[in-house]
Coordinates of C-alpha atoms in Angstrom, one line a residue:
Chain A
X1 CA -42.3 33.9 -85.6
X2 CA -46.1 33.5 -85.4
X3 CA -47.8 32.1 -83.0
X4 CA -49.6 28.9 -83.7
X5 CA -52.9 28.5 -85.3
X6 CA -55.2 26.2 -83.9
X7 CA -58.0 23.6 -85.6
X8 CA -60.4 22.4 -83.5
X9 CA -61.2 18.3 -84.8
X10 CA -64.4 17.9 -83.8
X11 CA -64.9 20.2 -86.6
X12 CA -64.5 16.9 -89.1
X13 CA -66.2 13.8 -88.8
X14 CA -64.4 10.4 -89.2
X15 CA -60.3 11.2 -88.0
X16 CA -59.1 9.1 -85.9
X17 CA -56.8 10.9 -83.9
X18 CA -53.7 8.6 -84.6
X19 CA -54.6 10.4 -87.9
X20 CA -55.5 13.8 -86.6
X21 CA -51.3 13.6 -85.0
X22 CA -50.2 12.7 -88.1
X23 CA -52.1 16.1 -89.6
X24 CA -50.5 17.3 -87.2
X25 CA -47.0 17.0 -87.9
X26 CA -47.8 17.6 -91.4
X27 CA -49.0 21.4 -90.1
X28 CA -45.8 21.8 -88.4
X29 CA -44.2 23.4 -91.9
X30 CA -45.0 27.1 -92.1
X31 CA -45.4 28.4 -95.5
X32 CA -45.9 24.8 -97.0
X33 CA -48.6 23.8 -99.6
X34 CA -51.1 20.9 -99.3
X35 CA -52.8 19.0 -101.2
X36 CA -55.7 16.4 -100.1
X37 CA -53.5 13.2 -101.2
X38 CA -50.6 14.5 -99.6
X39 CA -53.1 14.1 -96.2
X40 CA -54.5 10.7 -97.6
X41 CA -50.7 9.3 -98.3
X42 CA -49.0 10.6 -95.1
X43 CA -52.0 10.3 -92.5
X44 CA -54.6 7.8 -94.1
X45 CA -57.2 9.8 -94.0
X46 CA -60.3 9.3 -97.2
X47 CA -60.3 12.4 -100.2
X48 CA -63.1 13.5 -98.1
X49 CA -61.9 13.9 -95.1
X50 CA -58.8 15.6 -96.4
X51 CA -60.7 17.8 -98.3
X52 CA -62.8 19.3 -95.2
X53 CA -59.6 19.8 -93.4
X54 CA -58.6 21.8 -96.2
X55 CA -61.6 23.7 -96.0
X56 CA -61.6 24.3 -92.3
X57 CA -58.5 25.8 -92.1
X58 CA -59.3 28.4 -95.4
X59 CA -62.3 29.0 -93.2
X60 CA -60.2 29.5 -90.5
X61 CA -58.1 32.0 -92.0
X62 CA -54.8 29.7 -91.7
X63 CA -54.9 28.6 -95.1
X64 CA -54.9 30.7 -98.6
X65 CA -57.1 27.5 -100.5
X66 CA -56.7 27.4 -103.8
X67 CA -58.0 25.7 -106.9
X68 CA -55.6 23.7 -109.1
X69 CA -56.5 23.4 -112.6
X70 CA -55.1 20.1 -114.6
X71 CA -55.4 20.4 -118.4
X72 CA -53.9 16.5 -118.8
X73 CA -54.4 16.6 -122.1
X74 CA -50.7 18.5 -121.7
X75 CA -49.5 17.9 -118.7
X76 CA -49.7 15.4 -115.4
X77 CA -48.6 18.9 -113.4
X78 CA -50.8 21.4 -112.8
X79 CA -51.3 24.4 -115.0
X80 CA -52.8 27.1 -113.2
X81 CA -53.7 28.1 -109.5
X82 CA -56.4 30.3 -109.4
X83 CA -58.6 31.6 -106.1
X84 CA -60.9 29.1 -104.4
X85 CA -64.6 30.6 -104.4
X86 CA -63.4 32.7 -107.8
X87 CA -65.5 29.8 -109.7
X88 CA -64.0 27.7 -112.5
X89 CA -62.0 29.2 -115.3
X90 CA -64.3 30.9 -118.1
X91 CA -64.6 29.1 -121.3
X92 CA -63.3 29.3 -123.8
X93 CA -59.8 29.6 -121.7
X94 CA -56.1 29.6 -123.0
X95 CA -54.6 26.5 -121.3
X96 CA -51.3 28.6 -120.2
X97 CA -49.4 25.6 -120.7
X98 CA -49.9 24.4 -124.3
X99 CA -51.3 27.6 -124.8
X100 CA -54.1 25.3 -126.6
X101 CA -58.0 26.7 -126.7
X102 CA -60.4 24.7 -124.1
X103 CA -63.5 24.9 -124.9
X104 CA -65.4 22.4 -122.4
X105 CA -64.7 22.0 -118.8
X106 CA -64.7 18.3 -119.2
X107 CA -60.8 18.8 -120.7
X108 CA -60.0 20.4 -117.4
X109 CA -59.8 18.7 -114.0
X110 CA -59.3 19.9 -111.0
X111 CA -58.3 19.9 -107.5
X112 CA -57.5 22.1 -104.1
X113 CA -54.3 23.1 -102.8
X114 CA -54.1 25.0 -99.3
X115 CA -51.2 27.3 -98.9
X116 CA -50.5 27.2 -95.1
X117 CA -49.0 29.7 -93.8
X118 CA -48.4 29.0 -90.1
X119 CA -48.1 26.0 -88.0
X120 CA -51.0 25.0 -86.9
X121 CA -52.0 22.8 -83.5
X122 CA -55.2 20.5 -83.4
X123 CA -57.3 20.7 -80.4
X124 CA -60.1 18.3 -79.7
X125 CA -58.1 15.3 -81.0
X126 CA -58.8 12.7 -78.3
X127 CA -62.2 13.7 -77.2
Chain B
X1 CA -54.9 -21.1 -129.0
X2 CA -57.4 -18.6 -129.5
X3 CA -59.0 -18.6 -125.6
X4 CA -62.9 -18.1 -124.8
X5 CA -63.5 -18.2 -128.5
X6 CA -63.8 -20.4 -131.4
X7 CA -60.7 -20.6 -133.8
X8 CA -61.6 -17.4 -135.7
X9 CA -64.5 -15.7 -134.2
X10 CA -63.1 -13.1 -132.0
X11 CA -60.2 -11.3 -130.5
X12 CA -58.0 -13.2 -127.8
X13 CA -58.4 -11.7 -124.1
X14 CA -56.1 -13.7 -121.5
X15 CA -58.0 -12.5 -118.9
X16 CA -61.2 -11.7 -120.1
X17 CA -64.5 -14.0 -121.5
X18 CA -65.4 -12.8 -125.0
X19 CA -69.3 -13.5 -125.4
X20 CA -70.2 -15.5 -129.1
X21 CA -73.8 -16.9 -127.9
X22 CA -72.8 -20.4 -126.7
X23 CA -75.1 -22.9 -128.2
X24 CA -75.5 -25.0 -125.2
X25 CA -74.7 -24.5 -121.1
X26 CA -72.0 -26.7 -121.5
X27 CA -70.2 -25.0 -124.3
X28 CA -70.2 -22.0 -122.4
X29 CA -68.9 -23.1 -119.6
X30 CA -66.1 -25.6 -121.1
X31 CA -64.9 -21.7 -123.0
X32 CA -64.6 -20.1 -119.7
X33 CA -62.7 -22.9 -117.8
X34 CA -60.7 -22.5 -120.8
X35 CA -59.9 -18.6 -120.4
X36 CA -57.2 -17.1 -118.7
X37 CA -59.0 -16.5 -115.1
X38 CA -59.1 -20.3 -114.8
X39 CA -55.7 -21.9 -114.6
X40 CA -54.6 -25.2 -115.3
X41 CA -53.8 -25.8 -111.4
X42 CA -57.3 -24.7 -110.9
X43 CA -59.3 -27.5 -112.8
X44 CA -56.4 -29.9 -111.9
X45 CA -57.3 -29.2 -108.1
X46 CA -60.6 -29.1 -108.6
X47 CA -60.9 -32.9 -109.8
X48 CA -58.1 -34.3 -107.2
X49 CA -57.6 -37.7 -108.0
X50 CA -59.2 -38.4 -111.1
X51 CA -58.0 -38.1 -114.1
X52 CA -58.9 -34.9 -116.0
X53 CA -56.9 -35.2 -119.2
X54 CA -53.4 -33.4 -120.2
X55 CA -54.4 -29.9 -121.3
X56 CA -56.6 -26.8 -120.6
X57 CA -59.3 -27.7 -123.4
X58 CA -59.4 -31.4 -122.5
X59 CA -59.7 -30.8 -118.5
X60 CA -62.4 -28.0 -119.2
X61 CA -64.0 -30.5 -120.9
X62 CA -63.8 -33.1 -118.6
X63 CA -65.2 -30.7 -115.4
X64 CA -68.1 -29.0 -117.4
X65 CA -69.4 -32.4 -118.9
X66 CA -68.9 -33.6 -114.3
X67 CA -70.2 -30.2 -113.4
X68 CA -73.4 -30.8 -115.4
X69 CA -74.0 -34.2 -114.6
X70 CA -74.4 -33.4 -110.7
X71 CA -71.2 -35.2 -110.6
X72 CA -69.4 -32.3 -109.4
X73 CA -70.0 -28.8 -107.1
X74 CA -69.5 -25.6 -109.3
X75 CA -68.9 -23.7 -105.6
X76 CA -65.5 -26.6 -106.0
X77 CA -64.3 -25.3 -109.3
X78 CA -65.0 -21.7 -108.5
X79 CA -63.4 -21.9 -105.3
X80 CA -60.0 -23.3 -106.7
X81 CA -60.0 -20.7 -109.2
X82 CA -60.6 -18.0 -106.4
X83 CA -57.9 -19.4 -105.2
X84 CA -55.4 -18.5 -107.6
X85 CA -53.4 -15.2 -106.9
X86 CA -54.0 -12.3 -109.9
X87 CA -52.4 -9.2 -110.4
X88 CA -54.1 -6.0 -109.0
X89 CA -55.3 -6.0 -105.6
X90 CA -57.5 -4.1 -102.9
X91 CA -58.3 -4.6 -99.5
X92 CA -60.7 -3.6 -96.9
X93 CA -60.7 -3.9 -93.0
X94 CA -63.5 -4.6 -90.5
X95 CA -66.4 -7.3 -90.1
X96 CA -69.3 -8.6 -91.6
X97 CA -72.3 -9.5 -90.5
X98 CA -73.2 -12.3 -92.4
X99 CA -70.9 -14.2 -94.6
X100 CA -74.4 -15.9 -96.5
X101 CA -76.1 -13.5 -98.6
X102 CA -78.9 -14.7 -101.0
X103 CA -77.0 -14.4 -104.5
X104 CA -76.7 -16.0 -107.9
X105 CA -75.1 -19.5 -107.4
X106 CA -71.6 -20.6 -108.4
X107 CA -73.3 -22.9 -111.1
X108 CA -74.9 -20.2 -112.7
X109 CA -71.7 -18.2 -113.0
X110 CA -70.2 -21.3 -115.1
X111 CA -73.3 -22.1 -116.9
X112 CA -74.3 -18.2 -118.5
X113 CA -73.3 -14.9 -119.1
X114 CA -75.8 -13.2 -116.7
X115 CA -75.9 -9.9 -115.5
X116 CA -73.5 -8.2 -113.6
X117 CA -73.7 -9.6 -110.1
X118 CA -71.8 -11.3 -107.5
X119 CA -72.2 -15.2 -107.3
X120 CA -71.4 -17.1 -104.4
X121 CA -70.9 -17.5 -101.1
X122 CA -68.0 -20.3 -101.5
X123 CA -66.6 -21.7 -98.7
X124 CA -63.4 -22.4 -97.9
X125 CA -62.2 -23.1 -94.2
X126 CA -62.8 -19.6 -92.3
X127 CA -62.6 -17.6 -95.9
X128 CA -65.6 -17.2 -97.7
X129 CA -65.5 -16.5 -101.7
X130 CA -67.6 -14.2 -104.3
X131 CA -66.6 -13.9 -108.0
X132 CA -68.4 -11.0 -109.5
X133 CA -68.7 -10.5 -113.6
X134 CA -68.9 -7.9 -115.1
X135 CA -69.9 -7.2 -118.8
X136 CA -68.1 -4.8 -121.1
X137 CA -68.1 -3.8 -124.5
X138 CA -64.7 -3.8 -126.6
X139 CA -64.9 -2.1 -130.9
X140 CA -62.0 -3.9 -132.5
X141 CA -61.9 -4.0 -136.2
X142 CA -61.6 -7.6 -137.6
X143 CA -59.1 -8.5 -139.2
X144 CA -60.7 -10.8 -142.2
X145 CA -63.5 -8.5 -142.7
X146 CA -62.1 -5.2 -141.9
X147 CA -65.2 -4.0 -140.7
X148 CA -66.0 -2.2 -136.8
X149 CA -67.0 -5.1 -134.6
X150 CA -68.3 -4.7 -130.9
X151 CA -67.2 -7.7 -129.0
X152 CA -69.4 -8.5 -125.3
X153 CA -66.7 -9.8 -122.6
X154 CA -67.0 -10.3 -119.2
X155 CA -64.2 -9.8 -116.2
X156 CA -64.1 -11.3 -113.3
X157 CA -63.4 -9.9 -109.8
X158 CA -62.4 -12.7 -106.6
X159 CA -63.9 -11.2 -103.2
X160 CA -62.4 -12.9 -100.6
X161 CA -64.4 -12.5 -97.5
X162 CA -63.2 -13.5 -93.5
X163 CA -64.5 -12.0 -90.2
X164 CA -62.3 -9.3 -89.6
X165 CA -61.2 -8.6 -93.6
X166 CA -61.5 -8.8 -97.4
X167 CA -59.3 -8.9 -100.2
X168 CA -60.4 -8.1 -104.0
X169 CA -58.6 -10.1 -106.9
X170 CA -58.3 -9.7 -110.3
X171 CA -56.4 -9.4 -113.8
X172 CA -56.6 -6.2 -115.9
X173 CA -56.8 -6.3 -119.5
X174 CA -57.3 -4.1 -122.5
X175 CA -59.9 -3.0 -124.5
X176 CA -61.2 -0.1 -126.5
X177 CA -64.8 1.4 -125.2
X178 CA -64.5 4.5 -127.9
X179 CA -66.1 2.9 -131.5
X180 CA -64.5 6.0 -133.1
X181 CA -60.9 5.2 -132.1
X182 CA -60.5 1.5 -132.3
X183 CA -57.0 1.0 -133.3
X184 CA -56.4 2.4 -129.6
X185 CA -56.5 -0.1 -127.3
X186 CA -55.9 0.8 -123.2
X187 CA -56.7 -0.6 -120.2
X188 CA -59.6 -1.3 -118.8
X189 CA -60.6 1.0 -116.5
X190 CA -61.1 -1.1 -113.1
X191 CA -61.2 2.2 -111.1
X192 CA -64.4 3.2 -112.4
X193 CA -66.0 0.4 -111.2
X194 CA -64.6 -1.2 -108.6
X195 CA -65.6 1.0 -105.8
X196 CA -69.0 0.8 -106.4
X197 CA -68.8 -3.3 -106.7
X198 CA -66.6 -3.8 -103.1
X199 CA -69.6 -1.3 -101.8
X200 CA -72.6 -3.6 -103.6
X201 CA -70.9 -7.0 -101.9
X202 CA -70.7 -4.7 -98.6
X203 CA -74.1 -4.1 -98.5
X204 CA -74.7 -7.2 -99.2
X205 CA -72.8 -8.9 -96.2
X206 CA -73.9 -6.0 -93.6
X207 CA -70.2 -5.2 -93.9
X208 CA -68.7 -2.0 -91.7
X209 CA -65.3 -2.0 -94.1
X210 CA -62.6 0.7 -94.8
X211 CA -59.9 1.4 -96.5
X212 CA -56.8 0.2 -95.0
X213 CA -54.5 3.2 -93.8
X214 CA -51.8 1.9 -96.8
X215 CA -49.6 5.0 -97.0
X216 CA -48.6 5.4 -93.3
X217 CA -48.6 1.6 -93.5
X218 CA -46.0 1.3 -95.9
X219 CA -43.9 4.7 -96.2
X220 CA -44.2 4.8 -92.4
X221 CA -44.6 1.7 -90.7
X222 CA -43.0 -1.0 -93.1
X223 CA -39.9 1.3 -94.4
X224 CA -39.1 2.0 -90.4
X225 CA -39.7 -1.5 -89.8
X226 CA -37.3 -3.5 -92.8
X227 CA -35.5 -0.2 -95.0
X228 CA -32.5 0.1 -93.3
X229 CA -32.7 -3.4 -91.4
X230 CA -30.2 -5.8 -91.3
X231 CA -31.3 -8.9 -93.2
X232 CA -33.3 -7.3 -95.6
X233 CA -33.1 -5.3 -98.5
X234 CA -35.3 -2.6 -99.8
X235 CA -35.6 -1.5 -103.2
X236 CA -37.1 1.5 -104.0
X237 CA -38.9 0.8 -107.9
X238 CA -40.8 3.6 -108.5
X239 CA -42.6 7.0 -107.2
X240 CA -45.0 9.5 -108.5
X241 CA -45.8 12.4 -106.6
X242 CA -46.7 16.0 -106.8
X243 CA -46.3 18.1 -104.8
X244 CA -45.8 22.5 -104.8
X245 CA -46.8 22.2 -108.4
X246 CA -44.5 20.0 -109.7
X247 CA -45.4 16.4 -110.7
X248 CA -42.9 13.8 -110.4
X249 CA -42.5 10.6 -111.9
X250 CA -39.7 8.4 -110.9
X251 CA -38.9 5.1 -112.2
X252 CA -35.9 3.2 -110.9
X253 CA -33.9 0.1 -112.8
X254 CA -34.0 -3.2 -111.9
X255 CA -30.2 -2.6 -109.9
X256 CA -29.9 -2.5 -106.5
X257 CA -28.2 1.4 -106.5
X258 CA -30.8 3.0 -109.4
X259 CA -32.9 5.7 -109.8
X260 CA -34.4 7.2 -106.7
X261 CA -31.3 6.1 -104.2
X262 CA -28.8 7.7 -107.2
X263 CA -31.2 10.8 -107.3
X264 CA -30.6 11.4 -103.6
X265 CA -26.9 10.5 -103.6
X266 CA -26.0 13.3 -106.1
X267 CA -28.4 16.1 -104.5
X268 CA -26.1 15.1 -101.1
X269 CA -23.1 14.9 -103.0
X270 CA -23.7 18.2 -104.1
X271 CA -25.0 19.5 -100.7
X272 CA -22.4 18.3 -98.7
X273 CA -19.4 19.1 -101.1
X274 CA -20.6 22.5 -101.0
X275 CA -20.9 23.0 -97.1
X276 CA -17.2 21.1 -97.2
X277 CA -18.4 18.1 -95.6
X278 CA -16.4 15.3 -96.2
X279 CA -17.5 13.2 -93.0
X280 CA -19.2 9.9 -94.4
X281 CA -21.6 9.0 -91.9
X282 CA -22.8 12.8 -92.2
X283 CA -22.8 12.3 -95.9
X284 CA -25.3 9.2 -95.6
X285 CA -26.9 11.0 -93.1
X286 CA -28.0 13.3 -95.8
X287 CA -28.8 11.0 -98.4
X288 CA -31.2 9.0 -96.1
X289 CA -32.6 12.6 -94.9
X290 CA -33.4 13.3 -98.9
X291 CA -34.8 10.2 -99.8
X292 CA -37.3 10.2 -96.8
X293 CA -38.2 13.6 -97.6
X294 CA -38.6 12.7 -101.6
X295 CA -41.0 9.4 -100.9
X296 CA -42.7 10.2 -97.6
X297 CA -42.9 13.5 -97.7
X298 CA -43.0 14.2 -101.4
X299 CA -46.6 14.1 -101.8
X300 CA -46.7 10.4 -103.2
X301 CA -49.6 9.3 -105.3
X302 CA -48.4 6.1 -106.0
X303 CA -45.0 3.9 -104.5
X304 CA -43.7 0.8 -105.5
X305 CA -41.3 -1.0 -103.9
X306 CA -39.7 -4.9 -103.2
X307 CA -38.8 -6.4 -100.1
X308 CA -36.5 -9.3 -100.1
X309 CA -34.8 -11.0 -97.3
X310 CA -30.8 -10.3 -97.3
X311 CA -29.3 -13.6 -97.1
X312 CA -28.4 -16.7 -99.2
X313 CA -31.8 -17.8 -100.2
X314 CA -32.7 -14.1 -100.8
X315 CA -36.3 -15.0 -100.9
X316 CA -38.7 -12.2 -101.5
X317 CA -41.6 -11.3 -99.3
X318 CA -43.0 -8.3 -101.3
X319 CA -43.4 -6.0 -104.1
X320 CA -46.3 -4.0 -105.2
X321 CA -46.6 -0.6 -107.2
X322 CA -48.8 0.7 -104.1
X323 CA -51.5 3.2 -105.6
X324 CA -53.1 5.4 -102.4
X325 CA -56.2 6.7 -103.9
X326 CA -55.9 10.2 -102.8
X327 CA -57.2 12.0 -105.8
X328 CA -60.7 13.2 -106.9
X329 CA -62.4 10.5 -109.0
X330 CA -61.4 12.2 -112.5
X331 CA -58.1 11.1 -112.0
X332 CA -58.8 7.8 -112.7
X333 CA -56.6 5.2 -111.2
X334 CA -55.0 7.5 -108.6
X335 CA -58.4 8.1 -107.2
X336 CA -58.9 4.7 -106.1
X337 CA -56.5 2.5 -103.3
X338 CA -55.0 -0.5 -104.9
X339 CA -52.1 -2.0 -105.5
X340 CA -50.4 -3.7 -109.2
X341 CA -48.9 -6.9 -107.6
X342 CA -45.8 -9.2 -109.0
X343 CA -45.7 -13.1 -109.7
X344 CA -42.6 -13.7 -108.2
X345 CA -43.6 -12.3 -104.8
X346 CA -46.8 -14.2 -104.6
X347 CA -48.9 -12.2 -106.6
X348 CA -51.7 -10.2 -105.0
X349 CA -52.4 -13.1 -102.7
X350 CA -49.0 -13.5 -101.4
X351 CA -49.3 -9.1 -101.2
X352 CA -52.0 -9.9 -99.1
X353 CA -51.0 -11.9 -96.6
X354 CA -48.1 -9.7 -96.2
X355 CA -50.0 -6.5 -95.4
X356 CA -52.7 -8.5 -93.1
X357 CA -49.7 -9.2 -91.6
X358 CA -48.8 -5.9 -90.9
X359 CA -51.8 -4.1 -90.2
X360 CA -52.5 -4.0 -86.3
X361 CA -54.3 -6.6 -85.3
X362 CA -55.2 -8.6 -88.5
X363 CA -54.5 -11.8 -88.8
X364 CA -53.8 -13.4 -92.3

């Protein structure tokens, strides 16, 4: 078993650190993937904070981020994971769904998913 | 009864003011005491004691016409109608620091269409009230001429203000912004808009509010609290959530056993037949374990559930399609924290209280 990864929390503004336990727990699942509302439901965090977590731990090297492409025009699930920091899908692109043509990124909407892949302790919490 | 228009002139919106250039100040506002964000108990309260006639048009009437003559306070007839529990709600914690900004009076409100604005303060014991309009624009084809016609209405939003909180009131309704597909009416699209208003009235009061914490509130707090409580019961309505890729959208029956609580009984049923288990208490043990994991756990974007007391009078104390707001802006509704409230439990001012209630430290 890996050992566990650590986040320090001073590294995001604006967690409380009833919030930064419930992260926490949240982190406890290895190979588990996140998405920012899944922070804002279970921990009441804002998008924004949830997203910079996210971030932090990509940074961090104890999360594979990736960007979630929604072509809702289809579909309320997502169609497509591609790398985070590859850029946005080219246009035109082949929804892989409907297999319908997009032509403008405006059809498309998108959002981050982190794929965790060890539990991960937050220091810093209290301070 | 053709409401906030004359017989004929325009499309009927219960809860929004269509716009036909009122002749006169008192025209306009007999109309909008007419419309669907002022009910009857409203204008009835607002003239306590004296007789305001028997219907909607003839008490409208009655209060414009007592309005106008300096016989009567707008901030009086705005404040019943603020008053008056609507359907979508969404609420904010912390103080202000003063409940007596410099804004357009309540008498203006009543009087003209106006710009969109917050009017107000109203007072009301230690509550203070703001009713904000706000204009849109709605292509219906009439139905005589046949021809494309842009209609101007105005909706209303109730900011209810004390020391330590606020609340945000109002009725949806639907319209079509898109001239080029007009026999599509949807609904109006609060979510783009409300943030930004709750922010102007915060500025506006020196106000250091946020979002309550509504999902650990509710999937953590409330369902520990009353779920599997003696004297209550706890219905589970509704879920959507996504989570590893896969969006789900869950929508239980009006029974008790239904949807959700079925869902999980079969997955255990299958589970436990399959490990041999034939124990009940492990068997329940199971189910409970699944259904926790598929609402709290499941990556929710939106719950809704009722809370009723388990007894005789089986009164109910809440239900509310709960929407957390955990999505990036383009996702429209789910992007912003609200809640879709129900009559019979009070509506969004009986959700209200109940939540104050529950959040640390807030008193209703």
């Amino acid at each position: 078993m890996s050992p566990p990864g650590r986040l320090d929390a001073r590294r995001v503004s604006g967690v409380t650190a009833q919030q930064w336990r419930r992260i926490e727990e949240l982190l406890q699942a290895v190979d588990s993937n996140l998405q920012p509302h899944q922070l804002v439901t279970a921990a009441g965090v804002s998008y924004g904070s949830a997203l910079a977590i996210l971030a932090c731990l990509g940074q961090e090297g104890l999360a594979d981020n990736q960007l979630v492409v929604y072509h809702l025009a289809c579909s309320e699930s997502p169609v497509e994971f591609l790398p985070f920091g590859a850029g946005f899908p080219t246009l035109p692109w082949h929804c892989p769904n409907c297999e319908e043509l997009v032509e403008q990124l405006e059809d498309l909407t998108f959002d981050v998913q982190a794929h965790v892949s060890v539990a991960v302790r937050i220091d810093g919490s209290d301070s | 009864m053709i409401v906030g228009t004359r017989a004929g002139e325009g499309p009927n919106y219960r809860h929004a003011f269509v716009d036909i250039h009122y002749d006169t100040e008192e025209e306009f506002c007999r109309r909008l005491l007419e419309s669907g964000d002022f009910s009857a108990r409203a204008l009835r309260a607002a003239r306590e004691g004296k007789d305001v006639g028997a219907d909607k048009p003839a008490m409208a009437r009655s209060l414009a016409n007592a309005m106008l003559d300096d016989r009567l306070d707008a901030g009086v007839i705005v404040r019943e109608a603020c008053r008056d529990s609507r359907g979508w709600l969404a609420l904010r914690i912390g103080p202000v620091r003063h409940k007596r900004p410099k804004l357009p009076s309540p008498k203006q409100f009543l009087t003209a269409f106006g710009t969109d604005n917050w009017y107000g303060p109203i007072d009301d014991g230690a509550t203070c009230y703001f009713i904000a309009a706000r204009e849109a624009f709605d292509f219906r084809v009439d139905r005589e001429t046949q021809k494309l016609r842009r209609y101007r209405v105005r909706w209303h939003v109730v900011g209810e203000v004390t020391d330590t909180h606020a609340a945000f009131h109002w009725n949806g309704f639907s319209l079509n912004e898109d001239r080029k597909r007009p026999q599509a009416p949807g609904q109006y699209p609060f979510w783009k808009h409300l943030p930004q208003m709750i922010e102007d009235l915060g500025a506006a009061l020196g106000a250091q509010w946020s979002e309550p914490e509504l999902g650990p509130l509710v999937l953590d707090d409330l369902w520990s609290r009353y779920a599997a409580t003696h004297g209550y019961v706890w219905t589970h309505k509704r879920l959507r959530a996504e989570r590893d890729g896969v969006a789900l959208n869950a929508h239980s029956a009006s029974k008790r056993m239904a949807g959700l609580e079925a869902l999980t009984r079969s997955l255990a049923g299958a589970a436990t037949d399959a490990l041999k288990v034939t124990d009940t208490e492990q068997i329940r043990a199971v189910e409970a374990a699944l259904l926790r994991r598929l609402v709290q756990d499941g990556g929710a974007k939106s719950y809704e559930f009722s809370l009723d007391e388990d007894n005789q009078e089986q009164k109910p104390l809440f239900r509310a399609h709960c929407y957390f707001g955990g999505r990036p802006k383009e996702f429209g509704q789910d992007s912003f924290q609200h809640l879709n409230c129900y009559g019979r439990y009070g509506g969004s001012r009986g959700a209200a209280e109940f939540l104050f209630r529950h959040l640390e430290g807030i008193e209703p």
